mmCIF file of C-alpha atoms in Angstrom:
data_model
loop_
_atom_site.group_PDB
_atom_site.id
_atom_site.type_symbol
_atom_site.label_atom_id
_atom_site.label_comp_id
_atom_site.label_asym_id
_atom_site.label_seq_id
_atom_site.Cartn_x
_atom_site.Cartn_y
_atom_site.Cartn_z
ATOM 1 C CA MET A 1427 -28.226 76.690 70.379
ATOM 2 C CA THR A 1428 -24.850 76.592 68.717
ATOM 3 C CA GLU A 1429 -23.874 78.993 65.960
ATOM 4 C CA ARG A 1430 -24.319 77.249 62.558
ATOM 5 C CA THR A 1431 -20.949 76.682 60.692
ATOM 6 C CA GLU A 1432 -20.725 75.384 56.997
ATOM 7 C CA ILE A 1433 -18.022 73.009 56.590
ATOM 8 C CA GLU A 1434 -16.980 72.146 53.271
ATOM 9 C CA ILE A 1435 -16.798 68.309 52.647
ATOM 10 C CA PRO A 1436 -13.820 67.347 50.307
ATOM 11 C CA TYR A 1437 -15.757 64.571 48.710
ATOM 12 C CA ARG A 1438 -18.104 63.955 46.101
ATOM 13 C CA HIS A 1439 -21.772 63.287 47.244
ATOM 14 C CA VAL A 1440 -23.200 60.711 45.433
ATOM 15 C CA CYS A 1441 -26.264 58.023 45.150
ATOM 16 C CA ILE A 1442 -25.463 54.625 44.063
ATOM 17 C CA TYR A 1443 -27.983 52.380 42.677
ATOM 18 C CA TRP A 1444 -26.503 48.421 42.822
ATOM 19 C CA ILE A 1445 -27.299 44.829 42.936
ATOM 20 C CA ASP A 1446 -26.696 42.651 45.796
ATOM 21 C CA ALA A 1447 -26.744 38.887 46.425
ATOM 22 C CA LYS A 1448 -29.770 37.596 48.250
ATOM 23 C CA SER A 1449 -30.177 34.302 49.985
ATOM 24 C CA SER A 1450 -32.602 32.075 51.651
ATOM 25 C CA THR A 1451 -31.886 29.560 54.274
ATOM 26 C CA ASP A 1452 -35.163 28.006 54.817
ATOM 27 C CA TRP A 1453 -36.868 25.079 52.806
ATOM 28 C CA LYS A 1454 -38.732 26.257 49.705
ATOM 29 C CA PRO A 1455 -40.835 24.758 47.069
ATOM 30 C CA LEU A 1456 -38.745 24.000 43.667
ATOM 31 C CA GLU A 1457 -41.177 26.685 41.998
ATOM 32 C CA GLU A 1458 -40.692 29.453 44.534
ATOM 33 C CA ALA A 1459 -36.959 28.855 44.784
ATOM 34 C CA GLU A 1460 -36.937 29.467 41.168
ATOM 35 C CA GLN A 1461 -38.506 32.838 41.602
ATOM 36 C CA LEU A 1462 -35.911 34.241 43.799
ATOM 37 C CA ASP A 1463 -33.991 37.291 42.531
ATOM 38 C CA VAL A 1464 -30.951 39.757 43.794
ATOM 39 C CA ALA A 1465 -31.491 42.549 46.016
ATOM 40 C CA TYR A 1466 -31.935 45.991 44.383
ATOM 41 C CA CYS A 1467 -30.233 48.455 46.447
ATOM 42 C CA VAL A 1468 -29.653 52.291 46.636
ATOM 43 C CA SER A 1469 -27.002 53.892 48.998
ATOM 44 C CA THR A 1470 -25.938 57.459 49.367
ATOM 45 C CA GLY A 1471 -23.030 59.060 50.807
ATOM 46 C CA PHE A 1472 -19.325 60.783 49.976
ATOM 47 C CA ILE A 1473 -16.920 58.760 47.938
ATOM 48 C CA LEU A 1474 -13.873 58.228 50.015
ATOM 49 C CA LYS A 1475 -12.027 55.968 47.630
ATOM 50 C CA LYS A 1476 -12.913 54.589 44.232
ATOM 51 C CA SER A 1477 -10.862 51.992 42.286
ATOM 52 C CA ASP A 1478 -11.428 49.564 39.490
ATOM 53 C CA ILE A 1479 -12.660 46.881 42.010
ATOM 54 C CA ALA A 1480 -14.789 48.994 44.571
ATOM 55 C CA ILE A 1481 -16.107 52.263 45.808
ATOM 56 C CA SER A 1482 -16.094 53.173 49.414
ATOM 57 C CA LEU A 1483 -18.973 55.693 50.659
ATOM 58 C CA ALA A 1484 -19.288 57.537 54.005
ATOM 59 C CA GLN A 1485 -22.488 59.036 55.079
ATOM 60 C CA ASP A 1486 -21.451 60.557 58.405
ATOM 61 C CA PHE A 1487 -18.793 62.910 59.659
ATOM 62 C CA SER A 1488 -17.647 64.433 62.765
ATOM 63 C CA PHE A 1489 -15.426 67.106 63.122
ATOM 64 C CA ASN A 1490 -12.799 68.496 65.713
ATOM 65 C CA GLU A 1491 -13.541 70.943 68.305
ATOM 66 C CA ASP A 1492 -13.022 74.281 66.371
ATOM 67 C CA HIS A 1493 -15.282 72.797 63.576
ATOM 68 C CA THR A 1494 -12.591 73.049 60.731
ATOM 69 C CA GLU A 1495 -11.300 69.677 60.184
ATOM 70 C CA ILE A 1496 -12.786 66.221 59.581
ATOM 71 C CA GLU A 1497 -12.036 63.976 62.756
ATOM 72 C CA ASP A 1498 -14.195 60.703 62.216
ATOM 73 C CA ILE A 1499 -16.249 59.000 59.668
ATOM 74 C CA GLY A 1500 -18.970 56.852 60.124
ATOM 75 C CA ASN A 1501 -21.745 54.517 58.145
ATOM 76 C CA ILE A 1502 -19.013 53.318 55.530
ATOM 77 C CA ILE A 1503 -20.063 50.721 52.539
ATOM 78 C CA VAL A 1504 -17.793 49.265 50.157
ATOM 79 C CA ILE A 1505 -19.764 48.540 46.796
ATOM 80 C CA PRO A 1506 -18.120 46.138 44.159
ATOM 81 C CA VAL A 1507 -17.974 48.308 41.065
ATOM 82 C CA ALA A 1508 -19.329 45.054 39.058
ATOM 83 C CA CYS A 1509 -22.522 45.402 41.012
ATOM 84 C CA ILE A 1510 -23.121 49.092 40.310
ATOM 85 C CA VAL A 1511 -26.032 49.646 38.116
ATOM 86 C CA TYR A 1512 -25.632 53.547 37.824
ATOM 87 C CA GLU A 1513 -24.225 56.364 39.901
ATOM 88 C CA LEU A 1514 -25.894 59.981 40.236
ATOM 89 C CA GLU A 1515 -24.364 63.045 41.680
ATOM 90 C CA MET A 1516 -25.919 64.724 44.264
ATOM 91 C CA THR A 1517 -26.696 68.451 44.466
ATOM 92 C CA LYS A 1518 -25.872 70.715 47.143
ATOM 93 C CA LEU A 1519 -28.649 71.188 49.344
ATOM 94 C CA ILE A 1520 -29.809 74.766 49.872
ATOM 95 C CA PRO A 1521 -30.558 75.808 53.451
#
């Protein structure tokens, strides 16, 4: 087992609730089609970038061999700000 090393992540950890488009490509009766709604989503991650247009979140980081710097970032999502319902700050987990 490797020694546990806690590495400071220099990004805010958040939970974003947002609305996304939902589509259907199959034929539906008119009454059923009128009942279709948007998708209500939740995404968690670290804010990489935030602008007036979009917010970029990353969920995963990998580190260099001596565990001192972020090397790669994975599972990235870019969400349009206009689609965000609200944002919650995540608290640090206590081991």
